[in-house]
Amino acid sequence: MLRHNVMRGVLVGATLAGLSAFGSGAATAATADATPCHIDGYICMTTNDIYEPTVYVADGSDYTFLRPTEVTTISNDTSKLYCVDAEYNFTLSPGQSITVTHTITSMGPTSAGCLS
């Protein structure tokens, strides 16, 4: 009987150790995903779209999503000001990063900001 309880204690201890290791790894992954990406000469967007989780737009290029897409982070590592067409339009300055969710349809470089 004692041997059975010892084995049960070993199994419970191993299971708890495995769960705690898995839990800490999951927290690290979630933190890493929340960090905006940065690539010189590109706008980098992290989306909630499983088919297109990261989008890169080259400096000076326009980009249009096939359908309105939730973007969670945007980093503008270009030399241009961009107009972002979203639920409300906003400008994204060179070197600016944001980590607020927006539903975006398109974006493009601008010299005067966004109209409307």
CSV table of N, CA, C and O in Angstrom, one decimal:
chain,number,residue,atom,x,y,z
A,1,MET,N,0.8,-1.2,0.0
A,1,MET,CA,0.0,0.0,0.0
A,1,MET,C,0.9,1.3,0.0
A,1,MET,O,0.6,2.2,-0.7
A,2,LEU,N,1.9,1.2,0.8
A,2,LEU,CA,2.8,2.4,0.8
A,2,LEU,C,3.5,2.7,-0.5
A,2,LEU,O,3.5,3.8,-0.9
A,3,ARG,N,3.9,1.6,-1.2
A,3,ARG,CA,4.5,1.8,-2.5
A,3,ARG,C,3.5,2.4,-3.5
A,3,ARG,O,3.9,3.3,-4.3
A,4,HIS,N,2.2,2.1,-3.5
A,4,HIS,CA,1.2,2.7,-4.3
A,4,HIS,C,1.1,4.2,-4.1
A,4,HIS,O,1.0,5.0,-5.0
A,5,ASN,N,1.1,4.6,-2.8
A,5,ASN,CA,1.0,6.0,-2.5
A,5,ASN,C,2.2,6.8,-2.9
A,5,ASN,O,2.2,8.0,-3.3
A,6,VAL,N,3.4,6.2,-2.8
A,6,VAL,CA,4.6,6.8,-3.2
A,6,VAL,C,4.6,7.1,-4.7
A,6,VAL,O,5.0,8.1,-5.2
A,7,MET,N,4.2,6.1,-5.5
A,7,MET,CA,4.1,6.2,-6.9
A,7,MET,C,3.1,7.3,-7.3
A,7,MET,O,3.3,8.1,-8.2
A,8,ARG,N,2.0,7.4,-6.6
A,8,ARG,CA,1.0,8.4,-6.9
A,8,ARG,C,1.6,9.8,-6.6
A,8,ARG,O,1.4,10.7,-7.4
A,9,GLY,N,2.3,9.9,-5.5
A,9,GLY,CA,2.9,11.2,-5.2
A,9,GLY,C,4.0,11.6,-6.2
A,9,GLY,O,4.0,12.8,-6.6
A,10,VAL,N,4.7,10.7,-6.7
A,10,VAL,CA,5.7,11.0,-7.8
A,10,VAL,C,5.0,11.4,-9.0
A,10,VAL,O,5.4,12.4,-9.7
A,11,LEU,N,3.9,10.7,-9.4
A,11,LEU,CA,3.2,11.1,-10.6
A,11,LEU,C,2.5,12.5,-10.5
A,11,LEU,O,2.6,13.3,-11.4
A,12,VAL,N,2.0,12.8,-9.3
A,12,VAL,CA,1.3,14.1,-9.1
A,12,VAL,C,2.4,15.2,-9.2
A,12,VAL,O,2.2,16.2,-9.8
A,13,GLY,N,3.5,14.9,-8.5
A,13,GLY,CA,4.6,15.9,-8.5
A,13,GLY,C,5.1,16.2,-10.0
A,13,GLY,O,5.4,17.3,-10.4
A,14,ALA,N,5.3,15.1,-10.7
A,14,ALA,CA,5.8,15.3,-12.1
A,14,ALA,C,4.8,16.0,-13.0
A,14,ALA,O,5.1,16.9,-13.8
A,15,THR,N,3.5,15.7,-12.8
A,15,THR,CA,2.4,16.4,-13.5
A,15,THR,C,2.4,17.9,-13.2
A,15,THR,O,2.3,18.7,-14.1
A,16,LEU,N,2.5,18.2,-11.9
A,16,LEU,CA,2.5,19.6,-11.5
A,16,LEU,C,3.7,20.4,-12.0
A,16,LEU,O,3.6,21.5,-12.5
A,17,ALA,N,4.9,19.7,-12.0
A,17,ALA,CA,6.1,20.3,-12.6
A,17,ALA,C,5.9,20.6,-14.1
A,17,ALA,O,6.3,21.6,-14.6
A,18,GLY,N,5.4,19.6,-14.8
A,18,GLY,CA,5.1,19.8,-16.2
A,18,GLY,C,4.2,20.9,-16.5
A,18,GLY,O,4.4,21.7,-17.4
A,19,LEU,N,3.1,21.0,-15.7
A,19,LEU,CA,2.1,22.0,-16.0
A,19,LEU,C,2.7,23.4,-15.7
A,19,LEU,O,2.4,24.4,-16.4
A,20,SER,N,3.5,23.5,-14.6
A,20,SER,CA,4.1,24.8,-14.3
A,20,SER,C,5.1,25.3,-15.4
A,20,SER,O,5.1,26.4,-15.7
A,21,ALA,N,5.8,24.3,-15.9
A,21,ALA,CA,6.8,24.6,-17.0
A,21,ALA,C,6.0,25.1,-18.2
A,21,ALA,O,6.4,26.0,-18.9
A,22,PHE,N,4.9,24.4,-18.6
A,22,PHE,CA,4.1,24.7,-19.7
A,22,PHE,C,3.5,26.1,-19.6
A,22,PHE,O,3.5,26.9,-20.5
A,23,GLY,N,3.0,26.4,-18.4
A,23,GLY,CA,2.3,27.7,-18.1
A,23,GLY,C,3.3,28.8,-18.2
A,23,GLY,O,3.0,29.8,-18.8
A,24,SER,N,4.5,28.7,-17.8
A,24,SER,CA,5.5,29.8,-17.9
A,24,SER,C,5.9,30.0,-19.3
A,24,SER,O,6.1,31.1,-19.8
A,25,GLY,N,6.0,28.9,-20.1
A,25,GLY,CA,6.3,29.1,-21.5
A,25,GLY,C,5.2,29.8,-22.3
A,25,GLY,O,5.4,30.6,-23.2
A,26,ALA,N,3.9,29.5,-22.0
A,26,ALA,CA,2.8,30.1,-22.6
A,26,ALA,C,2.8,31.6,-22.3
A,26,ALA,O,2.5,32.4,-23.2
A,27,ALA,N,3.1,32.0,-21.1
A,27,ALA,CA,3.1,33.4,-20.8
A,27,ALA,C,4.2,34.1,-21.5
A,27,ALA,O,4.0,35.2,-22.0
A,28,THR,N,5.4,33.5,-21.7
A,28,THR,CA,6.5,34.1,-22.5
A,28,THR,C,6.1,34.3,-23.9
A,28,THR,O,6.3,35.3,-24.5
A,29,ALA,N,5.4,33.3,-24.5
A,29,ALA,CA,5.0,33.4,-25.9
A,29,ALA,C,4.0,34.5,-26.1
A,29,ALA,O,4.0,35.3,-27.0
A,30,ALA,N,3.0,34.7,-25.1
A,30,ALA,CA,2.0,35.7,-25.3
A,30,ALA,C,2.7,37.1,-25.2
A,30,ALA,O,2.3,38.0,-25.9
A,31,THR,N,3.7,37.3,-24.3
A,31,THR,CA,4.4,38.5,-24.2
A,31,THR,C,5.2,38.8,-25.5
A,31,THR,O,5.1,39.9,-26.0
A,32,ALA,N,5.8,37.8,-26.1
A,32,ALA,CA,6.5,38.0,-27.4
A,32,ALA,C,5.6,38.4,-28.5
A,32,ALA,O,5.9,39.3,-29.3
A,33,ASP,N,4.4,37.9,-28.6
A,33,ASP,CA,3.4,38.2,-29.6
A,33,ASP,C,2.9,39.6,-29.5
A,33,ASP,O,2.5,40.2,-30.5
A,34,ALA,N,2.9,40.2,-28.3
A,34,ALA,CA,2.4,41.5,-28.2
A,34,ALA,C,3.4,42.6,-28.6
A,34,ALA,O,3.1,43.8,-28.7
A,35,THR,N,4.6,42.2,-28.9
A,35,THR,CA,5.7,43.2,-29.3
A,35,THR,C,5.6,43.5,-30.7
A,35,THR,O,5.6,42.6,-31.5
A,36,PRO,N,5.5,44.8,-31.1
A,36,PRO,CA,5.4,45.1,-32.6
A,36,PRO,C,6.7,44.7,-33.3
A,36,PRO,O,7.8,44.7,-32.7
A,37,CYS,N,6.6,44.3,-34.5
A,37,CYS,CA,7.7,43.9,-35.3
A,37,CYS,C,8.3,45.2,-35.9
A,37,CYS,O,7.7,46.1,-36.2
A,38,HIS,N,9.6,45.1,-36.2
A,38,HIS,CA,10.4,46.3,-36.7
A,38,HIS,C,11.3,45.8,-37.8
A,38,HIS,O,12.2,44.9,-37.5
A,39,ILE,N,11.2,46.3,-39.0
A,39,ILE,CA,12.1,46.0,-40.1
A,39,ILE,C,12.3,47.3,-40.8
A,39,ILE,O,11.4,47.9,-41.3
A,40,ASP,N,13.6,47.8,-40.9
A,40,ASP,CA,13.9,49.0,-41.5
A,40,ASP,C,13.4,49.0,-43.0
A,40,ASP,O,13.6,48.1,-43.7
A,41,GLY,N,12.7,50.1,-43.3
A,41,GLY,CA,12.2,50.3,-44.7
A,41,GLY,C,10.8,49.7,-44.9
A,41,GLY,O,10.3,49.7,-46.0
A,42,TYR,N,10.2,49.2,-43.8
A,42,TYR,CA,8.9,48.6,-44.0
A,42,TYR,C,7.9,49.1,-42.9
A,42,TYR,O,8.3,49.4,-41.8
A,43,ILE,N,6.6,49.0,-43.2
A,43,ILE,CA,5.6,49.1,-42.2
A,43,ILE,C,5.3,47.6,-41.9
A,43,ILE,O,5.1,46.8,-42.8
A,44,CYS,N,5.2,47.3,-40.6
A,44,CYS,CA,5.0,45.9,-40.2
A,44,CYS,C,3.7,45.9,-39.4
A,44,CYS,O,3.5,46.7,-38.4
A,45,MET,N,2.7,45.1,-39.8
A,45,MET,CA,1.4,45.0,-39.1
A,45,MET,C,1.2,43.6,-38.6
A,45,MET,O,1.4,42.6,-39.3
A,46,THR,N,0.8,43.5,-37.3
A,46,THR,CA,0.4,42.2,-36.8
A,46,THR,C,-1.1,42.2,-36.8
A,46,THR,O,-1.8,43.1,-36.2
A,47,THR,N,-1.7,41.1,-37.3
A,47,THR,CA,-3.2,41.0,-37.5
A,47,THR,C,-3.8,39.9,-36.7
A,47,THR,O,-3.0,39.0,-36.2
A,48,ASN,N,-5.1,39.9,-36.6
A,48,ASN,CA,-5.8,38.7,-36.0
A,48,ASN,C,-6.3,37.8,-37.1
A,48,ASN,O,-7.1,36.9,-36.8
A,49,ASP,N,-5.8,37.9,-38.3
A,49,ASP,CA,-6.2,37.1,-39.4
A,49,ASP,C,-5.2,35.8,-39.4
A,49,ASP,O,-4.0,36.0,-39.6
A,50,ILE,N,-5.8,34.6,-39.3
A,50,ILE,CA,-5.0,33.4,-39.3
A,50,ILE,C,-4.3,33.1,-40.6
A,50,ILE,O,-3.3,32.5,-40.6
A,51,TYR,N,-4.8,33.7,-41.7
A,51,TYR,CA,-4.2,33.4,-43.0
A,51,TYR,C,-3.1,34.4,-43.3
A,51,TYR,O,-2.2,34.2,-44.1
A,52,GLU,N,-3.1,35.6,-42.6
A,52,GLU,CA,-2.1,36.7,-42.9
A,52,GLU,C,-1.8,37.3,-41.5
A,52,GLU,O,-2.2,38.5,-41.3
A,53,PRO,N,-1.1,36.6,-40.7
A,53,PRO,CA,-0.8,37.1,-39.3
A,53,PRO,C,0.1,38.3,-39.3
A,53,PRO,O,0.0,39.1,-38.3
A,54,THR,N,1.0,38.4,-40.2
A,54,THR,CA,2.0,39.6,-40.3
A,54,THR,C,2.0,40.1,-41.7
A,54,THR,O,2.1,39.3,-42.6
A,55,VAL,N,1.9,41.4,-41.8
A,55,VAL,CA,1.9,42.0,-43.1
A,55,VAL,C,3.1,43.0,-43.2
A,55,VAL,O,3.2,43.8,-42.3
A,56,TYR,N,3.8,43.0,-44.2
A,56,TYR,CA,4.9,44.0,-44.4
A,56,TYR,C,4.6,44.8,-45.7
A,56,TYR,O,4.3,44.3,-46.7
A,57,VAL,N,4.7,46.1,-45.5
A,57,VAL,CA,4.5,47.1,-46.6
A,57,VAL,C,5.8,47.9,-46.8
A,57,VAL,O,6.3,48.5,-45.9
A,58,ALA,N,6.3,47.8,-48.1
A,58,ALA,CA,7.6,48.4,-48.4
A,58,ALA,C,7.4,50.0,-48.3
A,58,ALA,O,6.4,50.5,-48.7
A,59,ASP,N,8.5,50.7,-48.0
A,59,ASP,CA,8.5,52.1,-47.9
A,59,ASP,C,8.0,52.7,-49.2
A,59,ASP,O,8.4,52.4,-50.3
A,60,GLY,N,6.9,53.6,-49.1
A,60,GLY,CA,6.4,54.3,-50.2
A,60,GLY,C,5.3,53.5,-51.0
A,60,GLY,O,4.7,54.0,-51.9
A,61,SER,N,5.0,52.3,-50.5
A,61,SER,CA,3.9,51.4,-51.2
A,61,SER,C,2.6,51.6,-50.5
A,61,SER,O,2.5,51.9,-49.3
A,62,ASP,N,1.5,51.4,-51.3
A,62,ASP,CA,0.2,51.3,-50.8
A,62,ASP,C,-0.1,49.9,-50.5
A,62,ASP,O,0.5,48.9,-51.0
A,63,TYR,N,-1.1,49.6,-49.6
A,63,TYR,CA,-1.6,48.3,-49.3
A,63,TYR,C,-3.1,48.3,-49.0
A,63,TYR,O,-3.6,49.2,-48.3
A,64,THR,N,-3.8,47.3,-49.6
A,64,THR,CA,-5.2,47.2,-49.4
A,64,THR,C,-5.5,45.7,-49.0
A,64,THR,O,-5.1,44.8,-49.7
A,65,PHE,N,-6.2,45.5,-47.8
A,65,PHE,CA,-6.6,44.2,-47.4
A,65,PHE,C,-7.8,43.7,-48.3
A,65,PHE,O,-8.5,44.6,-48.8
A,66,LEU,N,-7.9,42.4,-48.5
A,66,LEU,CA,-9.0,41.9,-49.2
A,66,LEU,C,-10.3,42.2,-48.5
A,66,LEU,O,-11.4,42.3,-49.2
A,67,ARG,N,-10.3,42.2,-47.2
A,67,ARG,CA,-11.5,42.5,-46.4
A,67,ARG,C,-11.0,43.3,-45.2
A,67,ARG,O,-9.9,43.2,-44.8
A,68,PRO,N,-11.9,44.1,-44.6
A,68,PRO,CA,-11.4,44.8,-43.4
A,68,PRO,C,-10.8,43.8,-42.4
A,68,PRO,O,-11.4,42.8,-42.1
A,69,THR,N,-9.6,44.2,-41.8
A,69,THR,CA,-8.9,43.2,-41.0
A,69,THR,C,-8.5,43.9,-39.7
A,69,THR,O,-8.0,45.0,-39.7
A,70,GLU,N,-8.6,43.2,-38.6
A,70,GLU,CA,-8.2,43.7,-37.3
A,70,GLU,C,-6.7,43.6,-37.2
A,70,GLU,O,-6.1,42.6,-37.4
A,71,VAL,N,-6.1,44.8,-37.0
A,71,VAL,CA,-4.6,44.9,-36.8
A,71,VAL,C,-4.4,45.3,-35.4
A,71,VAL,O,-5.0,46.2,-34.9
A,72,THR,N,-3.5,44.5,-34.7
A,72,THR,CA,-3.2,44.8,-33.3
A,72,THR,C,-2.0,45.6,-33.0
A,72,THR,O,-1.9,46.3,-32.0
A,73,THR,N,-1.0,45.6,-33.9
A,73,THR,CA,0.2,46.4,-33.8
A,73,THR,C,0.6,46.9,-35.2
A,73,THR,O,0.4,46.2,-36.2
A,74,ILE,N,1.1,48.1,-35.2
A,74,ILE,CA,1.7,48.7,-36.5
A,74,ILE,C,2.9,49.4,-36.1
A,74,ILE,O,3.0,50.2,-35.2
A,75,SER,N,4.0,49.1,-36.9
A,75,SER,CA,5.3,49.8,-36.7
A,75,SER,C,5.7,50.4,-38.0
A,75,SER,O,5.8,49.7,-39.0
A,76,ASN,N,5.9,51.7,-38.1
A,76,ASN,CA,6.3,52.4,-39.3
A,76,ASN,C,7.8,52.7,-39.2
A,76,ASN,O,8.2,53.7,-38.7
A,77,ASP,N,8.5,51.8,-39.8
A,77,ASP,CA,10.0,52.0,-39.9
A,77,ASP,C,10.4,52.4,-41.3
A,77,ASP,O,11.4,51.9,-41.9
A,78,THR,N,9.6,53.3,-41.9
A,78,THR,CA,9.9,53.9,-43.2
A,78,THR,C,10.2,55.4,-43.0
A,78,THR,O,10.2,55.9,-41.8
A,79,SER,N,10.5,56.1,-44.0
A,79,SER,CA,10.8,57.5,-44.0
A,79,SER,C,9.5,58.4,-44.4
A,79,SER,O,9.6,59.6,-44.4
A,80,LYS,N,8.4,57.7,-44.5
A,80,LYS,CA,7.2,58.4,-45.0
A,80,LYS,C,6.1,58.4,-44.0
A,80,LYS,O,5.9,57.5,-43.1
A,81,LEU,N,5.2,59.4,-44.1
A,81,LEU,CA,4.0,59.5,-43.3
A,81,LEU,C,2.9,58.7,-44.0
A,81,LEU,O,2.8,58.8,-45.3
A,82,TYR,N,2.2,57.9,-43.3
A,82,TYR,CA,1.2,57.1,-43.9
A,82,TYR,C,-0.2,57.4,-43.4
A,82,TYR,O,-0.4,57.8,-42.3
A,83,CYS,N,-1.2,57.4,-44.3
A,83,CYS,CA,-2.6,57.5,-44.0
A,83,CYS,C,-3.2,56.1,-43.9
A,83,CYS,O,-3.0,55.3,-44.8
A,84,VAL,N,-3.8,55.8,-42.7
A,84,VAL,CA,-4.4,54.5,-42.5
A,84,VAL,C,-5.9,54.6,-42.5
A,84,VAL,O,-6.5,55.4,-41.8
A,85,ASP,N,-6.5,53.9,-43.4
A,85,ASP,CA,-8.0,53.8,-43.6
A,85,ASP,C,-8.5,52.8,-42.6
A,85,ASP,O,-8.3,51.6,-42.8
A,86,ALA,N,-9.2,53.2,-41.5
A,86,ALA,CA,-9.7,52.3,-40.5
A,86,ALA,C,-11.1,52.7,-40.1
A,86,ALA,O,-11.7,53.5,-40.9
A,87,GLU,N,-11.6,52.3,-39.0
A,87,GLU,CA,-12.9,52.7,-38.5
A,87,GLU,C,-12.9,54.2,-38.4
A,87,GLU,O,-14.0,54.8,-38.5
A,88,TYR,N,-11.8,54.8,-38.1
A,88,TYR,CA,-11.6,56.2,-38.3
A,88,TYR,C,-10.2,56.4,-38.8
A,88,TYR,O,-9.3,55.7,-38.4
A,89,ASN,N,-10.0,57.2,-39.8
A,89,ASN,CA,-8.7,57.4,-40.5
A,89,ASN,C,-7.7,58.1,-39.5
A,89,ASN,O,-8.1,58.9,-38.7
A,90,PHE,N,-6.4,57.7,-39.6
A,90,PHE,CA,-5.4,58.3,-38.8
A,90,PHE,C,-4.1,58.2,-39.5
A,90,PHE,O,-3.9,57.4,-40.5
A,91,THR,N,-3.1,59.1,-39.1
A,91,THR,CA,-1.8,59.1,-39.8
A,91,THR,C,-0.8,58.3,-38.9
A,91,THR,O,-1.0,58.3,-37.7
A,92,LEU,N,0.1,57.7,-39.5
A,92,LEU,CA,1.2,57.0,-38.8
A,92,LEU,C,2.5,57.6,-39.3
A,92,LEU,O,2.9,57.5,-40.4
A,93,SER,N,3.2,58.2,-38.3
A,93,SER,CA,4.4,59.0,-38.6
A,93,SER,C,5.6,58.0,-38.7
A,93,SER,O,5.6,56.9,-38.2
A,94,PRO,N,6.7,58.4,-39.4
A,94,PRO,CA,7.9,57.6,-39.5
A,94,PRO,C,8.4,57.4,-38.1
A,94,PRO,O,8.4,58.3,-37.2
A,95,GLY,N,8.7,56.1,-37.8
A,95,GLY,CA,9.3,55.7,-36.5
A,95,GLY,C,8.2,55.5,-35.4
A,95,GLY,O,8.5,55.0,-34.3
A,96,GLN,N,6.9,55.7,-35.8
A,96,GLN,CA,5.8,55.5,-34.8
A,96,GLN,C,5.4,54.0,-34.8
A,96,GLN,O,5.3,53.4,-35.8
A,97,SER,N,5.1,53.5,-33.6
A,97,SER,CA,4.5,52.2,-33.3
A,97,SER,C,3.3,52.4,-32.5
A,97,SER,O,3.3,53.1,-31.5
A,98,ILE,N,2.2,51.6,-32.8
A,98,ILE,CA,1.0,51.6,-32.0
A,98,ILE,C,0.6,50.2,-31.7
A,98,ILE,O,0.9,49.3,-32.5
A,99,THR,N,0.0,50.0,-30.5
A,99,THR,CA,-0.4,48.6,-30.1
A,99,THR,C,-1.9,48.6,-29.7
A,99,THR,O,-2.3,48.0,-28.8
A,100,VAL,N,-2.7,49.3,-30.5
A,100,VAL,CA,-4.1,49.4,-30.2
A,100,VAL,C,-4.8,48.7,-31.4
A,100,VAL,O,-4.4,48.9,-32.6
A,101,THR,N,-5.9,47.9,-31.2
A,101,THR,CA,-6.6,47.2,-32.3
A,101,THR,C,-7.4,48.1,-33.1
A,101,THR,O,-8.2,48.9,-32.6
A,102,HIS,N,-7.2,48.1,-34.4
A,102,HIS,CA,-7.9,48.9,-35.4
A,102,HIS,C,-8.4,47.9,-36.5
A,102,HIS,O,-7.7,47.0,-36.8
A,103,THR,N,-9.6,48.2,-37.0
A,103,THR,CA,-10.0,47.4,-38.2
A,103,THR,C,-9.6,48.3,-39.4
A,103,THR,O,-10.2,49.3,-39.6
A,104,ILE,N,-8.7,47.7,-40.2
A,104,ILE,CA,-8.1,48.5,-41.3
A,104,ILE,C,-8.5,47.9,-42.6
A,104,ILE,O,-8.6,46.7,-42.8
A,105,THR,N,-8.7,48.9,-43.6
A,105,THR,CA,-9.0,48.4,-44.9
A,105,THR,C,-7.8,48.6,-45.9
A,105,THR,O,-7.6,47.8,-46.7
A,106,SER,N,-7.1,49.8,-45.7
A,106,SER,CA,-6.0,50.1,-46.6
A,106,SER,C,-5.1,51.1,-45.9
A,106,SER,O,-5.4,51.7,-44.9
A,107,MET,N,-3.9,51.3,-46.6
A,107,MET,CA,-3.0,52.4,-46.1
A,107,MET,C,-2.1,52.8,-47.3
A,107,MET,O,-2.0,52.0,-48.2
A,108,GLY,N,-1.6,54.0,-47.2
A,108,GLY,CA,-0.8,54.5,-48.3
A,108,GLY,C,0.0,55.8,-47.8
A,108,GLY,O,-0.4,56.4,-46.9
A,109,PRO,N,1.1,56.1,-48.5
A,109,PRO,CA,1.9,57.2,-48.1
A,109,PRO,C,1.1,58.5,-48.4
A,109,PRO,O,0.3,58.5,-49.3
A,110,THR,N,1.4,59.5,-47.6
A,110,THR,CA,0.7,60.8,-47.8
A,110,THR,C,1.7,61.9,-47.4
A,110,THR,O,2.6,61.7,-46.6
A,111,SER,N,1.5,63.1,-48.0
A,111,SER,CA,2.3,64.2,-47.6
A,111,SER,C,1.5,65.2,-46.7
A,111,SER,O,2.1,66.1,-46.0
A,112,ALA,N,0.2,65.1,-46.7
A,112,ALA,CA,-0.7,66.1,-46.0
A,112,ALA,C,-1.5,65.5,-44.9
A,112,ALA,O,-2.4,66.1,-44.4
A,113,GLY,N,-1.3,64.2,-44.6
A,113,GLY,CA,-2.2,63.6,-43.6
A,113,GLY,C,-3.4,62.9,-44.3
A,113,GLY,O,-3.5,62.8,-45.5
A,114,CYS,N,-4.4,62.5,-43.5
A,114,CYS,CA,-5.6,61.9,-44.1
A,114,CYS,C,-6.7,62.9,-44.4
A,114,CYS,O,-6.9,63.8,-43.6
A,115,LEU,N,-7.3,62.7,-45.5
A,115,LEU,CA,-8.5,63.5,-45.8
A,115,LEU,C,-9.7,62.8,-45.2
A,115,LEU,O,-9.8,61.5,-45.3
A,116,SER,N,-10.7,63.5,-44.7
A,116,SER,CA,-11.9,63.0,-44.1
A,116,SER,C,-11.7,62.3,-42.8
A,116,SER,O,-10.9,61.7,-42.3
